mmCIF file of C-alpha atoms and ligand atoms in Angstrom:
data_model
loop_
_atom_site.group_PDB
_atom_site.id
_atom_site.type_symbol
_atom_site.label_atom_id
_atom_site.label_comp_id
_atom_site.label_asym_id
_atom_site.label_seq_id
_atom_site.Cartn_x
_atom_site.Cartn_y
_atom_site.Cartn_z
ATOM 1 C CA MET Y 1 131.220 108.115 110.534
ATOM 2 C CA ALA Y 2 128.865 105.907 108.544
ATOM 3 C CA ARG Y 3 125.285 107.042 108.576
ATOM 4 C CA THR Y 4 122.416 104.628 108.790
ATOM 5 C CA GLU Y 5 119.861 105.479 106.187
ATOM 6 C CA SER Y 6 116.636 106.931 107.505
ATOM 7 C CA PHE Y 7 113.425 108.045 105.879
ATOM 8 C CA TYR Y 8 110.266 109.934 106.655
ATOM 9 C CA VAL Y 9 107.101 107.924 107.241
ATOM 10 C CA ASP Y 10 103.352 108.507 107.068
ATOM 11 C CA VAL Y 11 101.552 105.863 109.167
ATOM 12 C CA HIS Y 12 98.014 107.004 108.395
ATOM 13 C CA ALA Y 13 96.799 108.058 104.941
ATOM 14 C CA HIS Y 14 93.693 107.413 102.836
ATOM 15 C CA LEU Y 15 95.096 107.382 99.307
ATOM 16 C CA THR Y 16 92.030 105.476 98.074
ATOM 17 C CA HIS Y 17 90.039 108.703 98.447
ATOM 18 C CA GLU Y 18 88.483 110.028 95.233
ATOM 19 C CA LYS Y 19 90.539 113.212 95.597
ATOM 20 C CA TYR Y 20 93.535 111.205 94.296
ATOM 21 C CA SER Y 21 91.734 109.605 91.372
ATOM 22 C CA GLU Y 22 93.501 111.876 88.847
ATOM 23 C CA ASP Y 23 97.065 112.011 90.118
ATOM 24 C CA LEU Y 24 97.838 109.301 92.656
ATOM 25 C CA ALA Y 25 101.020 108.241 90.836
ATOM 26 C CA GLN Y 26 102.385 111.805 91.174
ATOM 27 C CA VAL Y 27 101.389 111.988 94.849
ATOM 28 C CA VAL Y 28 103.314 108.771 95.564
ATOM 29 C CA ALA Y 29 106.259 109.965 93.429
ATOM 30 C CA ARG Y 30 106.402 113.262 95.362
ATOM 31 C CA ALA Y 31 106.438 111.307 98.627
ATOM 32 C CA GLN Y 32 109.344 109.217 97.368
ATOM 33 C CA GLU Y 33 111.248 112.289 96.144
ATOM 34 C CA SER Y 34 110.701 113.947 99.524
ATOM 35 C CA GLY Y 35 112.426 111.036 101.252
ATOM 36 C CA LEU Y 36 109.531 108.955 102.547
ATOM 37 C CA GLY Y 37 110.319 105.296 103.119
ATOM 38 C CA ALA Y 38 106.747 104.146 103.745
ATOM 39 C CA ILE Y 39 103.124 105.267 103.507
ATOM 40 C CA VAL Y 40 100.740 103.147 105.557
ATOM 41 C CA VAL Y 41 97.456 103.390 103.657
ATOM 42 C CA ASN Y 42 94.444 102.640 105.856
ATOM 43 C CA GLY Y 43 91.213 101.037 104.641
ATOM 44 C CA LEU Y 44 87.803 101.969 106.043
ATOM 45 C CA ASP Y 45 85.253 99.587 104.534
ATOM 46 C CA PRO Y 46 85.132 96.574 102.151
ATOM 47 C CA GLN Y 47 85.698 98.600 99.000
ATOM 48 C CA SER Y 48 88.568 100.765 100.251
ATOM 49 C CA ASN Y 49 90.179 97.737 101.946
ATOM 50 C CA ARG Y 50 90.395 95.986 98.576
ATOM 51 C CA GLU Y 51 91.677 99.159 96.929
ATOM 52 C CA VAL Y 52 94.400 99.444 99.587
ATOM 53 C CA ILE Y 53 95.511 95.892 98.794
ATOM 54 C CA ALA Y 54 95.730 96.817 95.104
ATOM 55 C CA LEU Y 55 97.786 99.941 95.915
ATOM 56 C CA GLY Y 56 100.137 97.840 98.021
ATOM 57 C CA LYS Y 57 100.791 95.628 94.997
ATOM 58 C CA LYS Y 58 101.309 98.596 92.695
ATOM 59 C CA TYR Y 59 103.525 100.846 94.841
ATOM 60 C CA PRO Y 60 106.372 99.419 96.957
ATOM 61 C CA LEU Y 61 106.144 102.527 99.164
ATOM 62 C CA VAL Y 62 102.565 101.675 100.183
ATOM 63 C CA LYS Y 63 102.080 99.424 103.221
ATOM 64 C CA VAL Y 64 98.656 97.858 103.685
ATOM 65 C CA ALA Y 65 96.466 98.477 106.754
ATOM 66 C CA LEU Y 66 92.924 97.079 106.716
ATOM 67 C CA GLY Y 67 90.079 97.985 109.034
ATOM 68 C CA ILE Y 68 86.513 99.161 109.492
ATOM 69 C CA TYR Y 69 85.972 102.839 110.275
ATOM 70 C CA PRO Y 70 84.226 102.961 113.674
ATOM 71 C CA VAL Y 71 81.161 104.790 112.334
ATOM 72 C CA TYR Y 72 80.485 101.882 109.933
ATOM 73 C CA ALA Y 73 80.180 99.512 112.895
ATOM 74 C CA ALA Y 74 76.719 101.084 113.386
ATOM 75 C CA ILE Y 75 75.664 100.532 109.765
ATOM 76 C CA HIS Y 76 72.943 98.003 110.705
ATOM 77 C CA GLU Y 77 71.761 99.885 113.807
ATOM 78 C CA THR Y 78 70.995 103.406 112.660
ATOM 79 C CA THR Y 79 70.973 105.780 109.716
ATOM 80 C CA LEU Y 80 74.548 106.957 109.453
ATOM 81 C CA PRO Y 81 75.274 110.689 109.347
ATOM 82 C CA GLU Y 82 75.558 112.252 105.887
ATOM 83 C CA PRO Y 83 79.310 111.935 105.137
ATOM 84 C CA PHE Y 84 79.108 108.181 105.773
ATOM 85 C CA ALA Y 85 76.396 107.167 103.318
ATOM 86 C CA LEU Y 86 77.367 103.616 102.317
ATOM 87 C CA ALA Y 87 75.398 100.502 101.399
ATOM 88 C CA PRO Y 88 75.173 98.109 104.367
ATOM 89 C CA PHE Y 89 77.801 95.384 104.365
ATOM 90 C CA ASP Y 90 78.428 92.257 106.406
ATOM 91 C CA LEU Y 91 80.653 93.383 109.301
ATOM 92 C CA ASP Y 92 81.560 89.848 110.387
ATOM 93 C CA ALA Y 93 82.480 88.810 106.852
ATOM 94 C CA GLU Y 94 84.807 91.818 106.613
ATOM 95 C CA ILE Y 95 86.406 91.076 109.987
ATOM 96 C CA ALA Y 96 86.904 87.474 108.790
ATOM 97 C CA PHE Y 97 88.465 88.710 105.516
ATOM 98 C CA ILE Y 98 90.919 90.938 107.395
ATOM 99 C CA SER Y 99 91.666 88.166 109.914
ATOM 100 C CA THR Y 100 92.584 85.709 107.161
ATOM 101 C CA LEU Y 101 95.059 88.155 105.614
ATOM 102 C CA ALA Y 102 96.486 89.152 109.001
ATOM 103 C CA ARG Y 103 97.107 85.518 109.988
ATOM 104 C CA ALA Y 104 98.725 84.885 106.602
ATOM 105 C CA LYS Y 105 101.065 87.873 107.249
ATOM 106 C CA LYS Y 106 99.809 89.657 104.150
ATOM 107 C CA ILE Y 107 99.156 93.019 105.795
ATOM 108 C CA ALA Y 108 101.294 95.506 107.717
ATOM 109 C CA ALA Y 109 98.710 96.694 110.268
ATOM 110 C CA ILE Y 110 95.079 96.631 111.404
ATOM 111 C CA GLY Y 111 93.305 99.973 110.901
ATOM 112 C CA GLU Y 112 91.597 102.213 110.729
ATOM 113 C CA CYS Y 113 89.472 101.033 113.630
ATOM 114 C CA GLY Y 114 88.408 102.225 117.060
ATOM 115 C CA LEU Y 115 85.511 104.133 118.609
ATOM 116 C CA ASP Y 116 83.827 107.379 117.588
ATOM 117 C CA GLY Y 117 81.782 109.537 119.947
ATOM 118 C CA TYR Y 118 81.696 112.573 117.661
ATOM 119 C CA TRP Y 119 79.468 111.255 114.863
ATOM 120 C CA LEU Y 120 77.610 108.570 116.830
ATOM 121 C CA PRO Y 121 75.518 108.793 120.034
ATOM 122 C CA PRO Y 122 76.276 106.697 123.152
ATOM 123 C CA GLU Y 123 73.606 104.095 122.198
ATOM 124 C CA MET Y 124 75.882 103.127 119.306
ATOM 125 C CA LEU Y 125 78.754 102.252 121.592
ATOM 126 C CA PRO Y 126 78.048 98.505 122.019
ATOM 127 C CA CYS Y 127 78.149 97.764 118.269
ATOM 128 C CA GLN Y 128 81.351 99.791 117.924
ATOM 129 C CA GLU Y 129 82.956 98.035 120.872
ATOM 130 C CA ARG Y 130 82.153 94.616 119.425
ATOM 131 C CA VAL Y 131 84.026 95.380 116.187
ATOM 132 C CA PHE Y 132 86.911 97.158 117.944
ATOM 133 C CA ALA Y 133 87.331 94.277 120.418
ATOM 134 C CA ALA Y 134 87.615 91.838 117.491
ATOM 135 C CA PHE Y 135 90.391 93.956 115.937
ATOM 136 C CA ILE Y 136 92.249 94.366 119.245
ATOM 137 C CA ALA Y 137 92.253 90.579 119.711
ATOM 138 C CA LEU Y 138 93.413 90.077 116.121
ATOM 139 C CA ALA Y 139 96.271 92.589 116.444
ATOM 140 C CA LYS Y 140 97.414 90.914 119.650
ATOM 141 C CA GLU Y 141 97.162 87.409 118.178
ATOM 142 C CA CYS Y 142 99.112 88.342 115.033
ATOM 143 C CA ASP Y 143 101.479 90.784 116.784
ATOM 144 C CA LEU Y 144 100.519 93.502 114.293
ATOM 145 C CA PRO Y 145 100.217 97.249 114.881
ATOM 146 C CA ILE Y 146 96.655 98.508 115.432
ATOM 147 C CA ILE Y 147 95.865 102.047 114.212
ATOM 148 C CA VAL Y 148 93.200 103.579 116.417
ATOM 149 C CA HIS Y 149 90.605 106.291 115.845
ATOM 150 C CA SER Y 150 89.472 107.460 119.278
ATOM 151 C CA ARG Y 151 87.609 110.725 118.658
ATOM 152 C CA LYS Y 152 85.675 111.783 121.785
ATOM 153 C CA LEU Y 153 86.035 108.281 123.255
ATOM 154 C CA GLU Y 154 89.742 108.346 124.019
ATOM 155 C CA ALA Y 155 89.494 107.046 127.585
ATOM 156 C CA ARG Y 156 87.207 104.155 126.594
ATOM 157 C CA CYS Y 157 89.545 103.147 123.748
ATOM 158 C CA MET Y 158 92.378 103.116 126.253
ATOM 159 C CA GLU Y 159 90.392 101.012 128.730
ATOM 160 C CA MET Y 160 89.712 98.406 126.067
ATOM 161 C CA LEU Y 161 93.332 98.363 124.880
ATOM 162 C CA ALA Y 162 94.661 98.139 128.436
ATOM 163 C CA GLN Y 163 92.889 94.781 128.817
ATOM 164 C CA VAL Y 164 95.454 93.204 126.503
ATOM 165 C CA ALA Y 165 99.181 93.709 126.855
ATOM 166 C CA HIS Y 166 99.950 94.949 123.351
ATOM 167 C CA THR Y 167 102.385 97.809 122.805
ATOM 168 C CA LYS Y 168 101.996 98.021 119.011
ATOM 169 C CA VAL Y 169 99.147 100.486 119.405
ATOM 170 C CA ILE Y 170 99.093 103.717 117.372
ATOM 171 C CA PHE Y 171 96.617 106.407 118.344
ATOM 172 C CA HIS Y 172 96.058 108.371 115.178
ATOM 173 C CA CYS Y 173 95.420 112.116 115.520
ATOM 174 C CA PHE Y 174 94.794 111.816 119.259
ATOM 175 C CA SER Y 175 92.630 114.743 120.340
ATOM 176 C CA GLY Y 176 91.984 113.861 123.979
ATOM 177 C CA LYS Y 177 93.784 115.388 126.951
ATOM 178 C CA SER Y 178 97.550 115.301 126.500
ATOM 179 C CA ASN Y 179 97.989 113.899 130.009
ATOM 180 C CA LEU Y 180 95.922 110.881 129.007
ATOM 181 C CA ALA Y 181 98.231 110.321 126.030
ATOM 182 C CA LEU Y 182 101.330 110.697 128.174
ATOM 183 C CA GLN Y 183 99.936 108.117 130.625
ATOM 184 C CA GLY Y 184 99.197 105.727 127.753
ATOM 185 C CA ALA Y 185 102.750 106.114 126.470
ATOM 186 C CA GLU Y 186 104.435 105.801 129.860
ATOM 187 C CA ARG Y 187 102.334 102.990 131.342
ATOM 188 C CA HIS Y 188 101.621 100.933 128.234
ATOM 189 C CA GLY Y 189 104.249 101.907 125.653
ATOM 190 C CA TRP Y 190 101.562 103.046 123.203
ATOM 191 C CA HIS Y 191 102.382 105.281 120.235
ATOM 192 C CA PHE Y 192 100.885 108.507 118.960
ATOM 193 C CA SER Y 193 101.068 109.611 115.341
ATOM 194 C CA ILE Y 194 101.103 113.377 115.039
ATOM 195 C CA PRO Y 195 99.406 114.925 111.979
ATOM 196 C CA ALA Y 196 100.779 117.480 109.522
ATOM 197 C CA ASN Y 197 98.708 120.346 110.942
ATOM 198 C CA ALA Y 198 100.486 120.155 114.312
ATOM 199 C CA HIS Y 199 102.077 123.589 113.831
ATOM 200 C CA LYS Y 200 98.582 125.065 114.349
ATOM 201 C CA ASN Y 201 97.578 122.891 117.294
ATOM 202 C CA GLU Y 202 98.897 123.372 120.826
ATOM 203 C CA GLY Y 203 97.753 119.882 121.899
ATOM 204 C CA PHE Y 204 99.840 118.152 119.219
ATOM 205 C CA GLN Y 205 102.830 120.372 119.991
ATOM 206 C CA LYS Y 206 102.584 119.397 123.640
ATOM 207 C CA LEU Y 207 102.680 115.743 122.599
ATOM 208 C CA LEU Y 208 105.703 116.380 120.365
ATOM 209 C CA ARG Y 209 107.473 118.062 123.291
ATOM 210 C CA LYS Y 210 106.564 115.623 126.043
ATOM 211 C CA LEU Y 211 105.943 112.121 124.698
ATOM 212 C CA PRO Y 212 108.695 109.580 125.364
ATOM 213 C CA GLU Y 213 110.878 109.564 122.225
ATOM 214 C CA GLU Y 214 110.085 105.945 121.372
ATOM 215 C CA CYS Y 215 106.329 106.664 121.290
ATOM 216 C CA ILE Y 216 106.252 109.331 118.542
ATOM 217 C CA LEU Y 217 105.189 108.711 114.927
ATOM 218 C CA THR Y 218 104.039 110.935 112.063
ATOM 219 C CA GLU Y 219 100.960 110.797 109.853
ATOM 220 C CA THR Y 220 98.915 112.957 107.529
ATOM 221 C CA ASP Y 221 95.382 111.438 107.478
ATOM 222 C CA SER Y 222 95.490 112.512 103.800
ATOM 223 C CA PRO Y 223 93.410 113.913 102.184
ATOM 224 C CA TYR Y 224 92.243 115.465 105.481
ATOM 225 C CA LEU Y 225 94.082 117.690 108.010
ATOM 226 C CA ALA Y 226 96.334 119.531 105.542
ATOM 227 C CA PRO Y 227 98.881 121.987 106.971
ATOM 228 C CA GLU Y 228 96.920 124.773 105.242
ATOM 229 C CA ALA Y 229 93.217 124.707 106.001
ATOM 230 C CA GLY Y 230 91.067 123.591 103.080
ATOM 231 C CA ALA Y 231 93.928 122.201 100.971
ATOM 232 C CA ARG Y 232 94.262 118.559 99.970
ATOM 233 C CA ASN Y 233 96.817 116.881 102.179
ATOM 234 C CA GLU Y 234 99.430 114.409 100.929
ATOM 235 C CA PRO Y 235 102.000 112.109 102.555
ATOM 236 C CA LYS Y 236 105.065 114.280 101.834
ATOM 237 C CA ASN Y 237 103.723 116.777 104.390
ATOM 238 C CA VAL Y 238 105.004 114.572 107.242
ATOM 239 C CA CYS Y 239 108.365 116.279 106.598
ATOM 240 C CA GLY Y 240 106.991 119.474 108.197
ATOM 241 C CA THR Y 241 106.040 117.610 111.392
ATOM 242 C CA VAL Y 242 109.513 116.100 111.666
ATOM 243 C CA LYS Y 243 110.983 119.597 111.362
ATOM 244 C CA LEU Y 244 108.569 120.847 114.019
ATOM 245 C CA LEU Y 245 109.580 118.021 116.372
ATOM 246 C CA ALA Y 246 113.244 118.916 115.808
ATOM 247 C CA ASP Y 247 112.567 122.624 116.447
ATOM 248 C CA LEU Y 248 110.557 121.966 119.610
ATOM 249 C CA ARG Y 249 113.253 119.724 121.077
ATOM 250 C CA GLY Y 250 116.261 121.700 119.836
ATOM 251 C CA TRP Y 251 117.479 118.805 117.692
ATOM 252 C CA GLU Y 252 119.004 118.535 114.248
ATOM 253 C CA GLU Y 253 116.279 117.518 111.832
ATOM 254 C CA GLU Y 254 118.121 114.318 110.983
ATOM 255 C CA ARG Y 255 117.896 113.175 114.583
ATOM 256 C CA ALA Y 256 114.101 113.605 114.562
ATOM 257 C CA ARG Y 257 113.742 111.804 111.225
ATOM 258 C CA THR Y 258 115.912 108.903 112.323
ATOM 259 C CA LEU Y 259 114.045 108.577 115.616
ATOM 260 C CA ILE Y 260 110.659 108.337 113.914
ATOM 261 C CA TRP Y 261 111.936 106.003 111.219
ATOM 262 C CA ASN Y 262 113.385 103.696 113.873
ATOM 263 C CA ASN Y 263 110.106 103.796 115.814
ATOM 264 C CA TYR Y 264 108.222 102.868 112.648
ATOM 265 C CA GLN Y 265 110.586 100.008 111.845
ATOM 266 C CA ARG Y 266 110.379 98.602 115.360
ATOM 267 C CA ILE Y 267 106.572 98.633 115.455
ATOM 268 C CA PHE Y 268 106.044 97.390 111.897
ATOM 269 C CA SER Y 269 108.794 94.769 111.982
ATOM 270 C CA ASN Y 270 106.290 91.935 111.776
ATOM 271 C CA GLY Y 271 104.211 93.234 108.829
HETATM 272 ZN ZN1 ZN B 1 91.797 108.260 109.008
#
């Protein structure tokens, strides 16, 4: 019987991070050798967005996602917490820049974007919601996937997304209650990308076991969330999550890989 070719996929990585400044070409080569068919590299701010575009031109494996990290939506309202020290930039100009490329079909997805209630206090919600709402509308208008950071504000992210009927939603590293995720998948057809440290996390394993098959994706959030604590993560580590999915469901690994590859292709078909 003829086999359709399938690959592994990482839908959420930050390969513009300085931790790859020495050996990015090898990291991408290792991903390719490990059988990855795509790495969706996510921008966070004006500089990394432009670097993601450059990586997309350099490496065929890299797919371009542009966004504004939710914490940066508060850049004009408050002093950002330490890890996010960045010179203020024009949020509306960056949204306009991303919108132009999205409408011209030059990017594969919108993200990273969303809401963050871990680093920012509730007073910073309105400015975050304004930026997130703009990206939700853009994703819907252009029929592009939107890659969502929802840390500690999962239910509010879902409320905002439920206002538009858009199924190409990917919750990255969803850490809210698993029942909330299952509802989002069943009622709205939303997707959840499971990180490479899932073998150590009961919540992610529950999602791998219970999510509808068509709603599962894999990611690494490289360089963060490595399978071994403290290590630098890299896209090839999605292979471990595919194996875990296969083990948890009693499948052959190829079935799990093909499922996730097909999910990726369906959602990103317009990019
Ligand atoms: Zn991220």
